[in-house]
CSV table of C-alpha atoms in Angstrom, one decimal:
chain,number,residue,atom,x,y,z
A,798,UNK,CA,120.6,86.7,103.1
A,799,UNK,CA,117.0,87.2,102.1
A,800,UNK,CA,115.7,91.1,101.8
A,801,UNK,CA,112.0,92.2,102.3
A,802,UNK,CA,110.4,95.2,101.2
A,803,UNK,CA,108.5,96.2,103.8
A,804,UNK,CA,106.7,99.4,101.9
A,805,UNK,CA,103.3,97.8,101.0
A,806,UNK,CA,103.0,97.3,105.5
A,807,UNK,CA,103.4,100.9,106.0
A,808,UNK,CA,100.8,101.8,103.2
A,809,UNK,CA,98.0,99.9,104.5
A,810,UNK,CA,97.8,100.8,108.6
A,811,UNK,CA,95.8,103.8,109.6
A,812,UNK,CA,96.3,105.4,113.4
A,813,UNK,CA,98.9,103.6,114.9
A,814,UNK,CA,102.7,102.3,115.3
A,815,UNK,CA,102.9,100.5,111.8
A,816,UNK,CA,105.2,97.5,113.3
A,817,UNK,CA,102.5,96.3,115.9
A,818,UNK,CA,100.4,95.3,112.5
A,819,UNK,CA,103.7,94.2,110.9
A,820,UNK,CA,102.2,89.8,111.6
A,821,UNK,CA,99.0,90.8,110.1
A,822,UNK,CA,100.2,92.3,107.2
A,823,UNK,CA,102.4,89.6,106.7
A,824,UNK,CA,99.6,87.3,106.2
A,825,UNK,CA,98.5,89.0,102.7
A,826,UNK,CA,95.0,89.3,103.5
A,827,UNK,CA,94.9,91.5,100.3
A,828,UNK,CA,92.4,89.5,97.7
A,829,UNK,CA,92.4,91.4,94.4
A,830,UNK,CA,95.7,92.7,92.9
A,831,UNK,CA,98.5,94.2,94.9
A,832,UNK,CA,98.4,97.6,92.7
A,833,UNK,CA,94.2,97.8,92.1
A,834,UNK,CA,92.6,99.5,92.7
A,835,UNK,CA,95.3,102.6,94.1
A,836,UNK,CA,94.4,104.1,97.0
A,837,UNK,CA,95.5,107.4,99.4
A,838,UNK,CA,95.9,107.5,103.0
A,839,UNK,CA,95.8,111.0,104.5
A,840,UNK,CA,95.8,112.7,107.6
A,841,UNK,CA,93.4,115.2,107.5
A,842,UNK,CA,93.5,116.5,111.3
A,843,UNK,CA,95.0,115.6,114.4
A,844,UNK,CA,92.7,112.3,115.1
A,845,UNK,CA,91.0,112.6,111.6
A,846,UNK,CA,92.0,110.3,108.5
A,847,UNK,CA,90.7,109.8,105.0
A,848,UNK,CA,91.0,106.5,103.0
A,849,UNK,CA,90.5,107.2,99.1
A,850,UNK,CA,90.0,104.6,96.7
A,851,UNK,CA,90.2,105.0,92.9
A,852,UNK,CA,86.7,103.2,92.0
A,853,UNK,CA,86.2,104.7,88.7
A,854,UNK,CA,83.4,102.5,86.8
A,855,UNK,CA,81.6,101.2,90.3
A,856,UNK,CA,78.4,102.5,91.5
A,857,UNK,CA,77.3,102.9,94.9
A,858,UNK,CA,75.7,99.4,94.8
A,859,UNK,CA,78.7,97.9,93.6
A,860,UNK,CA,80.8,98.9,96.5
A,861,UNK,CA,80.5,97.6,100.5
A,862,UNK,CA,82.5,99.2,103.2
A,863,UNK,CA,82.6,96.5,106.9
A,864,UNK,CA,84.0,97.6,109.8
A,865,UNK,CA,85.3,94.5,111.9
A,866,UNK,CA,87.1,95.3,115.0
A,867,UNK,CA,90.2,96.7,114.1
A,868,UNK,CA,90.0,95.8,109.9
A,869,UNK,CA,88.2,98.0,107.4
A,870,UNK,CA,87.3,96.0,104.3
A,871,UNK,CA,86.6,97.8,101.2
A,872,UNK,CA,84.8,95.9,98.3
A,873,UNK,CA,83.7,96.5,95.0
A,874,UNK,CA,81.8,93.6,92.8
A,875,UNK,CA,81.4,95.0,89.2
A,876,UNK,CA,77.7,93.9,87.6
A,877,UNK,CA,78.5,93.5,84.1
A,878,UNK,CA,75.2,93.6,81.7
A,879,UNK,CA,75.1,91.8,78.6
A,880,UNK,CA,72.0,93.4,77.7
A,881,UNK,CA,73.1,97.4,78.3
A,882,UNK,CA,76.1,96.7,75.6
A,883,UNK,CA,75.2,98.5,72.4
A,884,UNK,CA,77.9,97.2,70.5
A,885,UNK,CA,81.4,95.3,70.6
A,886,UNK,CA,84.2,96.1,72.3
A,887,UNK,CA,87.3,96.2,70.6
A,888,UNK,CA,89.8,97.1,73.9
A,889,UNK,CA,88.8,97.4,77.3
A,890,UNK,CA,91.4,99.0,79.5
A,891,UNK,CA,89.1,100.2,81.9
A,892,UNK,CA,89.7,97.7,84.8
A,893,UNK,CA,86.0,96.2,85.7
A,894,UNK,CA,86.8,93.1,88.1
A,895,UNK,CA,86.1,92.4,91.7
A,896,UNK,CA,88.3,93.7,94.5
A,897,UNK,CA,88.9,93.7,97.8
A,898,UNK,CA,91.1,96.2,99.9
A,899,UNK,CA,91.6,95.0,103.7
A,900,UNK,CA,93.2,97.9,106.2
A,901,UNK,CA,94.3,97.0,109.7
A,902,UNK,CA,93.2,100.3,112.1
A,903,UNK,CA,94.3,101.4,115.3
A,904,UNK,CA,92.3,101.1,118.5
A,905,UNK,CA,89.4,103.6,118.9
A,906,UNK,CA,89.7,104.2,115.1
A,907,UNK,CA,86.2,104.5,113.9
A,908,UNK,CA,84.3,104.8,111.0
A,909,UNK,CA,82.9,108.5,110.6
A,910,UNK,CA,81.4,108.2,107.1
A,911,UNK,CA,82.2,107.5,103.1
A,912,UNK,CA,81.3,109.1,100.0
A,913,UNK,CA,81.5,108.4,96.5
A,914,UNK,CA,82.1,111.3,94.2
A,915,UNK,CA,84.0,111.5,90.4
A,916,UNK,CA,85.2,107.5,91.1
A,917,UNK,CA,87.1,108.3,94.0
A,918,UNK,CA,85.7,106.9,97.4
A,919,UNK,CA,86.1,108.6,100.7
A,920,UNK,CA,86.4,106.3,103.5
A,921,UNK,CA,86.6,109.1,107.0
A,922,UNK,CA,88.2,107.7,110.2
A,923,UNK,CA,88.3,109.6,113.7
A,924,UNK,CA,90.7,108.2,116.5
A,925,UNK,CA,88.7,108.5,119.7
A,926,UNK,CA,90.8,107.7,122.8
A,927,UNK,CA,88.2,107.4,125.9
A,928,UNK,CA,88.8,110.0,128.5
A,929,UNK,CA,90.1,106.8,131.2
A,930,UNK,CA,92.9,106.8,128.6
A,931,UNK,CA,94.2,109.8,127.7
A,932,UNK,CA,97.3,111.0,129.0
A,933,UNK,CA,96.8,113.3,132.9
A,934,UNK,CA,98.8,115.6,134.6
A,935,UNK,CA,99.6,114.4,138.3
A,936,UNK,CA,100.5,117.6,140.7
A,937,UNK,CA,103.1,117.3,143.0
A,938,UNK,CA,103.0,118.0,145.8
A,939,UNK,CA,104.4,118.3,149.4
A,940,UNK,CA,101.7,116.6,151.0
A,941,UNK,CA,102.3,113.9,154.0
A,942,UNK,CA,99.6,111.2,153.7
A,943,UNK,CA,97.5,111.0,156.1
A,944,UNK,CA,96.5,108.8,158.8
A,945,UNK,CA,93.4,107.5,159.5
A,946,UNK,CA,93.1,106.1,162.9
A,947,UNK,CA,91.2,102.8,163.8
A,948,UNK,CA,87.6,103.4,165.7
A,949,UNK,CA,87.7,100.7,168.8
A,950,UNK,CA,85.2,98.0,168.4
């Protein structure tokens, strides 16, 4: 019998029942590495969520954020200038290559804003359910419907 560690599908959903993205996270959309760059997910209010992304080394021109129907794709396509290099490098442990970070969200997840500040990008989300489908209150009541009596023609 074959065992699956289902822990990377629970990390990567945003606003709704993880198993219902369970097919698409199957599919590995992921492009870059499955541990780069780290990222959180928090909850920062009862409909408001933050994405943050370890960046360090990437600029804001370096970066691109889509929005595509119910997937948030986070980029990041390092420049890398021969000419700026003063001298040789002798180790490089600062990661510097492209990535790509794909998140399924919820319905009526949306895209508030993002920031980039000390090589950590802020992705905010805000779940906003329409007021046609939010949960109502239906009195009851003792009421006997009503009648309506035909008009002769």
């Amino acid at each position: 019998m074959r065992t699956f560690d289902l822990a990377p599908l629970y990390r990567s959903t945003v606003g709704f029942d993880r198993l219902f993205s369970l097919v698409d996270q199957l599919a590995g959309h992921d492009g870059g590495a499955p541990g780069y760059p780290p990222y959180n997910i928090e909850r920062t209010g009862e409909n408001d969520y933050r994405i943050t992304v370890a960046v360090a080394g990437f600029s804001e021109n370096e970066l691109s954020i889509e929005a595509k129907e119910n997937t948030l794709t986070i980029r990041g396509d390092k420049q890398t200038k021969t000419e700026d290099q003063k001298g040789e490098s002798l180790y490089q442990g600062i990661a510097a290559r492209a990535f790509e970070r794909v998140f399924q969200l919820a319905d009526y997840v949306q895209v508030k804003g993002a920031s980039l500040e000390n090589g950590l990008l802020h992705v905010d989300l805000v779940r906003e359910i329409p007021e046609a489908k939010k949960p109502r209150q239906i009195p009851i009541g003792n009421s006997q419907p009503k009648v309506v009596e035909a008009k002769a023609a």
